[in-house]
């Protein structure tokens, strides 16, 4: 096999993992990253002794994280340390004590039993039925590259697709098993982890609460950014090059074949280019030849559906709050309205809060006796022009969030203990990472934008051009992006 010169645009988790896979097969790989730090959306904010994971915090499907190291014949234990998170989630209410969802299934059933006995049984049935969906989706759909139409349009896909029965929404699927509204809201919330509304999206995303329960939620010592540092270390060990502050302005083509890239200061030749920049951005800004864009015209990109975005408030607190677990939810009284607002262009009046407090199990992320807490609220992406991300909007959301939190038992004095604060808006995701419309999770994984119908990891129009990341198959979330990096590497290795 001849050594290829490969350029990757973007040092997000997708770009770094793809680099490792191709470097370990002997290729020459250079990553061009526009920012001064690597990791893309998986980044870190470090101030005054506090360390905040900038965005992603929930680690699902740890095997995908480990597999990148196995691919390169390395032991992941020499790079990262996993800790199991228990309880998986702590659900806070104004009036009651928090409900814990434990990773141990017996303990979890007991916890649910005290909350709603009928639903404890319903939850077990839900897990059983959803696990079957997960195995079908994983074995027959997610692991395929869909670089060729025949991988999708065949008898087996049809049969297995019918078995998935994906047509009802996540919320109505969950409601078949669970009667209690708070528990329904909690399980439905998890489809928001991919930026899709449980009231709209296909019910296949109920696999998220199922795999969280069955495979656990995990934490990496030092936070999620430790994974990025681990990938960086391995890229360096394998001889890869990462160029920071190097924004790519064009993917260069000749006769519908990739020949290299252009940055502000240079032109670099390559045999293969892989764009880890968000797919719609890559198509719109990096490919100048209309024919090479194929069906993805500006009109088509505008018509496609995009996931919601997020507003995050980062708080450094000079007090410990034993009421907080690592992953906390506060559902509020208007879950449906609050979720729907994020998808219809309005800011929530009664926001659903996801509160991440890693300092309760990792003392390296906050000074002694302090907490690092980030609070995430789902908000509309930038395609809804109604919202201006100025100080007024930020102040309003900040006050709403702090007022909600202050009503939670044990957190009433939180405002008095803030010693550091910062925030992240959709505009930051857009400007900093070129996330199209400033979404958190890229193209929405609707039925018509999934599997073969999602943008492919391999350009159908340009030879030797590939894509990796949230907006291409199989989708968003670190574990799926890592899977996408494997599918890209396998496809490239098959074609050279
Ligand atoms: C708020 C939030 C919360 C999330 N929570 C979770 C979670 O709990 N669990 C989970 O698994 N996932 C979560 N996700 C999703 C996860 O973070 C993403 O799916 C994943 O990080 C995307 O990685 P990527 O490699 O596709 O792209 P990105 O991270 O977007 O990386 C793309 C890279 O390309 C660079 N780039 C762009 N344009 C250019 C250019 N022209 N030239 C050079 N470089 C360029 C960017 O700067 C960036 O570094 C969350 C995301 C957000 C935003």
XYZ file of C-alpha atoms and ligand atoms in Angstrom:
549
model
C 0.000 0.000 0.000
C 1.392 3.380 -1.031
C 1.700 5.997 1.743
C -0.858 8.777 1.152
C -0.624 12.430 2.052
C -3.803 13.187 3.979
C -5.063 16.563 5.203
C -7.757 16.819 7.855
C -9.599 20.115 8.301
C -10.408 20.571 11.987
C -9.045 19.094 15.216
C -12.411 18.217 16.734
C -12.835 14.769 18.261
C -13.723 13.457 14.777
C -10.603 14.921 13.141
C -8.242 13.702 15.859
C -9.648 10.156 15.952
C -9.539 9.841 12.151
C -5.930 11.065 12.185
C -4.967 8.337 14.679
C -6.591 5.614 12.601
C -4.839 6.662 9.384
C -1.468 7.419 11.009
C -1.465 3.970 12.583
C -1.831 2.484 9.074
C 1.289 4.312 7.945
C -0.132 7.405 6.238
C 1.169 10.941 6.458
C -1.473 13.087 8.228
C -1.600 16.828 8.923
C -4.498 18.492 10.742
C -5.309 22.156 10.094
C -7.218 23.733 12.986
C -8.544 27.288 12.819
C -8.383 27.859 16.592
C -5.476 28.105 18.997
C -6.716 25.009 20.853
C -7.741 21.531 19.695
C -10.922 19.605 20.544
C -13.507 21.721 18.708
C -16.742 21.730 20.678
C -15.178 19.355 23.233
C -13.117 22.049 24.874
C -12.255 23.458 28.257
C -12.626 26.730 30.147
C -10.022 27.173 32.876
C -10.178 30.214 35.144
C -9.342 30.998 38.784
C -8.567 27.366 39.605
C -11.864 26.115 38.128
C -11.941 23.837 35.113
C -15.192 23.543 33.139
C -15.854 21.147 30.290
C -16.979 23.669 27.700
C -19.790 21.532 26.237
C -19.936 17.731 26.313
C -20.089 16.098 29.733
C -22.153 12.914 29.410
C -20.007 9.961 28.403
C -22.103 7.193 26.860
C -20.900 3.990 25.204
C -17.339 3.987 26.589
C -16.298 1.141 24.264
C -16.276 3.605 21.355
C -13.862 5.809 23.310
C -11.545 2.857 23.983
C -11.750 1.395 20.476
C -9.708 4.257 18.949
C -6.748 3.191 21.110
C -7.266 -0.502 20.297
C -7.267 0.364 16.562
C -3.779 1.842 17.041
C -2.655 -1.163 19.156
C -2.409 0.938 22.308
C -3.777 0.356 25.777
C -6.277 3.107 26.565
C -5.384 2.795 30.270
C -2.062 4.472 29.514
C -3.932 7.535 28.237
C -7.195 8.039 30.185
C -8.847 6.905 33.429
C -12.547 6.063 33.386
C -14.723 6.278 36.496
C -18.309 5.059 36.581
C -20.876 7.732 37.478
C -23.459 6.706 40.061
C -26.210 7.793 40.346
C -26.542 8.227 36.592
C -28.814 11.210 37.128
C -30.165 13.050 40.136
C -33.519 14.637 39.400
C -34.369 17.668 41.489
C -37.817 19.084 42.185
C -38.944 22.145 44.052
C -41.011 20.335 46.620
C -39.736 16.699 46.901
C -36.397 15.124 47.722
C -34.334 14.326 44.603
C -34.958 11.091 42.720
C -31.821 9.096 41.951
C -31.534 6.964 38.848
C -28.868 4.418 39.828
C -26.727 2.393 37.453
C -27.380 -0.787 39.439
C -30.691 -2.051 38.089
C -31.952 -3.472 41.420
C -31.159 -0.271 43.264
C -32.704 1.724 40.425
C -35.930 -0.319 40.565
C -36.138 0.250 44.334
C -35.625 3.975 43.864
C -38.357 4.094 41.169
C -40.638 1.854 43.256
C -40.726 4.427 46.037
C -41.652 7.012 43.409
C -44.219 5.063 41.379
C -44.556 1.270 41.812
C -46.326 0.660 38.467
C -43.669 2.608 36.631
C -40.801 0.653 38.184
C -42.147 -2.420 36.306
C -42.895 -0.348 33.205
C -39.294 0.885 33.238
C -37.966 -2.688 33.091
C -40.251 -3.473 30.140
C -39.107 -0.242 28.471
C -35.446 -1.274 28.882
C -36.120 -4.748 27.499
C -37.954 -3.515 24.382
C -35.609 -0.613 23.750
C -32.519 -2.792 24.093
C -33.835 -4.927 21.231
C -34.182 -1.770 19.135
C -30.637 -0.785 20.061
C -29.143 -4.112 18.966
C -30.999 -3.961 15.624
C -29.928 -0.337 15.048
C -26.342 -1.036 16.056
C -25.865 -4.297 14.145
C -27.752 -3.418 10.992
C -27.638 0.372 10.544
C -25.110 2.359 12.578
C -22.025 0.313 11.640
C -22.500 0.788 7.885
C -20.861 3.622 5.999
C -23.729 4.170 3.497
C -21.099 5.259 1.001
C -23.001 3.044 -1.477
C -26.781 3.027 -1.977
C -26.899 -0.808 -2.002
C -25.948 -0.817 1.689
C -29.328 0.738 2.448
C -31.686 -0.292 -0.314
C -31.878 -4.018 0.274
C -34.283 -6.574 1.691
C -32.502 -6.907 5.074
C -32.581 -3.149 5.710
C -36.289 -3.140 4.974
C -37.002 -6.035 7.362
C -34.824 -4.621 10.149
C -36.162 -1.091 9.587
C -39.708 -2.404 10.082
C -38.631 -4.136 13.312
C -37.460 -0.779 14.660
C -40.986 0.702 14.342
C -39.505 4.193 14.461
C -42.529 6.244 13.452
C -43.984 7.356 16.794
C -42.192 10.069 18.771
C -39.914 9.324 21.727
C -42.420 10.849 24.125
C -45.353 8.739 22.956
C -43.198 5.578 22.893
C -42.088 6.197 26.498
C -45.670 6.963 27.541
C -46.650 3.386 26.586
C -44.513 2.134 29.493
C -44.471 4.986 32.021
C -47.467 6.765 33.542
C -45.813 9.220 35.868
C -45.271 12.546 34.089
C -42.017 13.359 35.874
C -40.510 10.032 34.907
C -41.728 10.383 31.315
C -40.135 13.824 31.171
C -36.885 12.488 32.555
C -36.580 9.659 29.998
C -37.670 11.952 27.175
C -35.147 14.588 28.175
C -32.379 12.298 27.022
C -33.225 12.612 23.327
C -32.297 16.268 23.785
C -28.740 15.026 24.229
C -28.723 14.766 20.429
C -30.564 18.051 20.023
C -33.793 16.446 18.847
C -37.192 17.110 20.386
C -38.786 14.057 22.072
C -42.123 15.448 20.833
C -40.992 15.387 17.190
C -38.109 13.004 16.639
C -38.373 9.286 15.800
C -38.551 7.058 18.877
C -35.212 5.410 18.074
C -33.584 8.016 20.355
C -35.131 6.293 23.360
C -32.043 4.089 23.061
C -30.171 6.840 24.931
C -31.768 6.263 28.360
C -31.562 2.527 27.659
C -27.812 2.416 26.910
C -27.138 4.825 29.811
C -28.829 2.358 32.142
C -27.317 -0.807 30.664
C -23.765 0.333 29.843
C -23.525 3.087 32.456
C -22.455 6.708 32.307
C -18.757 7.370 32.715
C -16.475 10.183 33.706
C -12.871 10.734 32.683
C -10.511 11.876 35.404
C -9.852 15.577 34.801
C -13.042 15.928 32.722
C -13.978 15.264 29.080
C -11.074 17.349 27.793
C -8.729 14.617 29.119
C -9.934 12.555 26.168
C -8.871 15.268 23.726
C -5.446 15.513 25.421
C -5.156 11.710 25.168
C -5.973 11.768 21.442
C -3.451 14.594 20.943
C -0.747 12.580 22.723
C -1.376 9.598 20.470
C -1.413 11.723 17.288
C 1.997 13.094 18.320
C 3.380 9.641 19.177
C 2.309 8.365 15.754
C 4.074 11.266 13.997
C 1.013 13.313 13.027
C 1.166 17.085 12.702
C -1.431 19.465 14.161
C -1.229 23.030 12.877
C -3.098 25.505 15.107
C -4.392 28.935 14.050
C -4.612 27.532 10.519
C -7.985 28.203 9.001
C -8.660 26.441 5.703
C -10.449 28.640 3.182
C -10.884 26.220 0.266
C -10.678 22.559 -0.678
C -8.846 22.552 -4.015
C -10.161 20.372 -6.817
C -9.181 19.437 -10.322
C -11.486 17.378 -12.556
C -13.790 16.590 -9.608
C -10.819 15.186 -7.674
C -9.216 16.583 -4.518
C -5.744 18.049 -5.009
C -5.206 19.941 -1.731
C -6.306 22.874 0.399
C -5.821 26.617 0.587
C -5.308 28.570 3.798
C -4.904 32.344 4.131
C -1.144 32.010 3.712
C -0.461 28.841 1.748
C -1.567 26.149 -0.686
C -0.880 22.560 0.378
C -1.185 19.498 -1.873
C -2.852 16.296 -0.662
C -3.981 12.918 -2.007
C -6.983 12.857 0.320
C -8.833 15.593 2.239
C -11.178 14.896 5.153
C -13.263 17.754 6.479
C -14.120 17.615 10.171
C -15.582 21.129 9.976
C -19.391 21.018 10.233
C -20.734 19.453 6.984
C -23.079 22.285 5.866
C -20.346 24.844 6.582
C -17.765 22.757 4.658
C -20.044 22.483 1.637
C -21.052 26.144 1.653
C -17.682 27.743 2.402
C -14.888 25.364 1.452
C -16.155 23.980 -1.869
C -16.282 26.779 -4.425
C -17.318 24.692 -7.470
C -21.144 24.410 -7.609
C -21.016 21.015 -9.408
C -18.844 19.544 -6.684
C -21.476 20.419 -4.083
C -23.938 18.070 -5.775
C -27.443 18.249 -4.289
C -26.326 20.441 -1.377
C -27.150 23.825 -2.884
C -27.686 26.831 -0.563
C -31.425 26.324 -1.008
C -31.217 22.671 0.052
C -28.969 23.505 3.038
C -31.462 26.138 4.166
C -34.360 23.713 3.918
C -32.656 21.007 5.988
C -33.534 20.616 9.659
C -30.996 21.554 12.287
C -30.692 20.591 15.935
C -31.266 23.107 18.692
C -28.506 25.019 20.403
C -27.581 25.616 24.027
C -26.943 28.403 26.485
C -24.481 27.433 29.217
C -23.827 29.276 32.460
C -20.528 28.288 34.117
C -20.371 28.970 37.856
C -17.448 28.729 40.264
C -18.937 28.387 43.778
C -17.000 28.893 47.019
C -19.050 26.273 48.838
C -19.664 22.516 48.507
C -23.227 21.391 47.651
C -23.684 17.728 48.661
C -27.190 17.825 47.139
C -25.594 17.806 43.673
C -24.554 14.665 41.819
C -22.407 14.727 38.660
C -25.438 14.899 36.324
C -28.490 16.733 37.673
C -31.762 17.579 36.038
C -34.417 20.026 36.967
C -37.455 19.455 34.789
C -39.707 22.321 35.959
C -43.478 22.269 35.592
C -43.642 22.995 31.862
C -41.341 20.434 30.276
C -43.169 20.158 26.923
C -43.537 23.921 26.438
C -39.947 24.556 27.447
C -38.598 21.919 25.031
C -40.813 23.033 22.160
C -39.726 26.645 22.562
C -36.141 25.626 21.727
C -37.371 24.214 18.401
C -39.788 26.965 17.460
C -37.606 30.003 18.018
C -38.452 31.163 21.543
C -36.450 31.411 24.724
C -37.846 29.235 27.505
C -39.939 30.922 30.201
C -39.528 28.049 32.629
C -36.255 26.427 31.476
C -35.461 22.744 31.927
C -32.000 22.668 33.504
C -29.174 20.180 33.088
C -26.605 20.844 35.836
C -23.162 19.276 35.619
C -21.074 19.221 38.770
C -17.893 17.158 38.201
C -16.218 18.627 41.300
C -18.372 16.320 43.426
C -16.220 13.363 42.269
C -13.078 15.045 40.942
C -11.213 17.490 43.148
C -8.872 18.498 40.304
C -11.580 20.615 38.623
C -12.166 23.165 41.424
C -10.200 24.700 44.298
C -10.555 22.938 47.697
C -14.076 23.106 49.169
C -15.498 24.694 46.025
C -17.681 23.457 43.159
C -17.478 23.917 39.414
C -21.030 23.857 38.106
C -22.258 24.339 34.551
C -25.928 24.731 33.771
C -27.202 24.049 30.276
C -30.490 25.207 28.784
C -31.685 24.180 25.311
C -32.305 27.275 23.145
C -33.125 27.916 19.466
C -30.307 27.836 16.944
C -29.364 30.960 14.975
C -31.684 30.191 12.039
C -34.367 31.772 14.244
C -33.407 35.395 13.789
C -35.809 36.648 16.449
C -33.312 36.213 19.276
C -30.381 38.579 19.611
C -27.566 37.122 21.707
C -26.759 40.390 23.455
C -26.271 41.255 27.146
C -29.992 41.748 27.657
C -30.825 38.204 26.504
C -27.951 36.739 28.486
C -28.953 38.626 31.660
C -32.562 37.450 31.304
C -31.560 33.801 30.918
C -29.026 34.058 33.741
C -31.679 35.431 36.137
C -34.215 32.756 35.122
C -31.671 29.989 35.669
C -30.517 31.301 39.047
C -34.102 31.826 40.209
C -35.002 28.248 39.257
C -31.932 26.818 40.992
C -32.492 28.844 44.133
C -35.849 27.090 44.578
C -34.223 23.643 44.679
C -33.866 22.229 48.184
C -30.342 22.839 49.507
C -29.348 25.228 46.698
C -31.208 28.290 47.963
C -28.080 30.356 48.672
C -26.267 29.632 45.407
C -26.299 33.262 44.196
C -24.327 34.362 47.290
C -21.545 31.864 46.615
C -20.656 32.685 43.010
C -16.974 33.614 42.755
C -16.589 33.075 39.021
C -19.024 33.052 36.128
C -19.012 32.913 32.357
C -21.402 31.746 29.631
C -21.586 30.232 26.162
C -24.217 31.145 23.560
C -25.119 29.786 20.084
C -23.171 32.710 18.663
C -20.003 31.385 20.316
C -20.551 27.950 18.740
C -21.016 29.626 15.354
C -18.050 31.998 15.561
C -15.588 29.797 17.359
C -16.187 26.426 15.685
C -18.008 27.331 12.449
C -21.009 25.355 13.710
C -23.688 25.975 11.057
C -26.507 28.085 12.583
C -24.613 27.772 15.895
C -26.235 24.403 16.616
C -24.924 22.180 19.378
C -25.441 18.886 17.525
C -25.381 19.679 13.790
C -28.023 18.418 11.367
C -31.062 17.118 13.162
C -31.297 13.293 13.056
C -34.840 13.180 11.675
C -35.900 10.074 9.705
C -35.236 11.848 6.417
C -31.807 12.987 7.607
C -30.567 9.690 9.039
C -28.564 6.714 7.734
C -28.451 6.743 3.897
C -30.392 10.036 3.864
C -27.856 11.816 6.091
C -24.883 13.410 4.307
C -22.399 10.661 3.535
C -18.905 10.340 4.988
C -17.689 10.054 1.367
C -18.387 12.739 -1.191
C -20.436 11.260 -4.045
C -19.242 14.059 -6.359
C -15.559 14.557 -5.589
C -12.967 11.790 -5.593
C -10.849 11.498 -2.412
C -12.991 13.904 -0.381
C -14.431 12.644 2.911
C -16.315 14.102 5.882
C -16.307 13.203 9.564
C -18.360 14.659 12.413
C -21.753 15.456 13.870
C -23.621 16.379 10.695
C -22.705 13.275 8.693
C -23.591 9.612 9.245
C -24.104 8.233 11.891
C -24.652 11.484 13.830
C -23.815 13.705 16.783
C -22.463 12.917 20.227
C -18.861 11.929 20.877
C -19.393 8.169 20.623
C -21.191 8.449 17.271
C -18.559 10.853 15.946
C -15.895 8.321 16.975
C -17.837 5.673 15.080
C -17.982 8.050 12.112
C -14.164 8.320 12.244
C -13.920 4.521 12.028
C -16.305 4.367 9.049
C -14.289 7.077 7.245
C -10.970 5.339 7.903
C -12.341 1.953 6.758
C -13.766 3.497 3.587
C -10.468 5.241 2.780
C -8.433 2.092 3.419
C -10.787 0.135 1.152
C -10.343 2.651 -1.666
C -6.531 3.036 -1.760
C -23.411 22.297 24.485
C -23.104 20.924 23.962
C -23.273 19.835 24.787
C -22.943 18.565 24.337
N -23.044 17.509 25.190
C -22.621 16.293 24.803
C -22.527 15.234 25.745
O -22.821 15.410 26.927
N -22.090 14.016 25.307
C -21.706 13.814 24.003
O -21.304 12.694 23.665
N -21.765 14.814 23.086
C -22.197 16.045 23.463
N -22.209 17.085 22.576
C -21.925 16.818 21.161
C -20.436 16.674 20.873
O -19.717 17.660 21.572
C -20.226 16.835 19.382
O -21.088 15.942 18.674
C -18.784 16.537 18.982
O -17.877 17.174 19.841
C -18.592 17.028 17.582
O -17.289 16.761 17.193
P -16.835 17.000 15.700
O -15.476 16.428 15.579
O -17.869 16.511 14.774
O -16.862 18.576 15.436
P -16.344 19.894 16.150
O -16.157 19.693 17.582
O -17.261 20.965 15.717
O -14.923 20.108 15.489
C -14.737 20.717 14.249
C -13.392 21.403 14.265
O -13.162 21.987 12.985
C -12.583 23.283 13.165
N -12.819 24.073 11.950
C -14.010 24.531 11.495
N -13.835 25.211 10.338
C -12.497 25.162 10.053
C -11.700 25.677 8.998
N -12.219 26.363 7.985
N -10.363 25.458 9.033
C -9.797 24.752 10.056
N -10.520 24.253 11.098
C -11.858 24.443 11.088
C -13.305 23.801 14.397
O -12.634 24.883 14.990
C -13.327 22.558 15.278
O -12.156 22.447 16.045
C -22.481 18.379 23.006
C -22.318 19.485 22.181
C -22.582 20.746 22.654
C -22.314 21.927 21.766
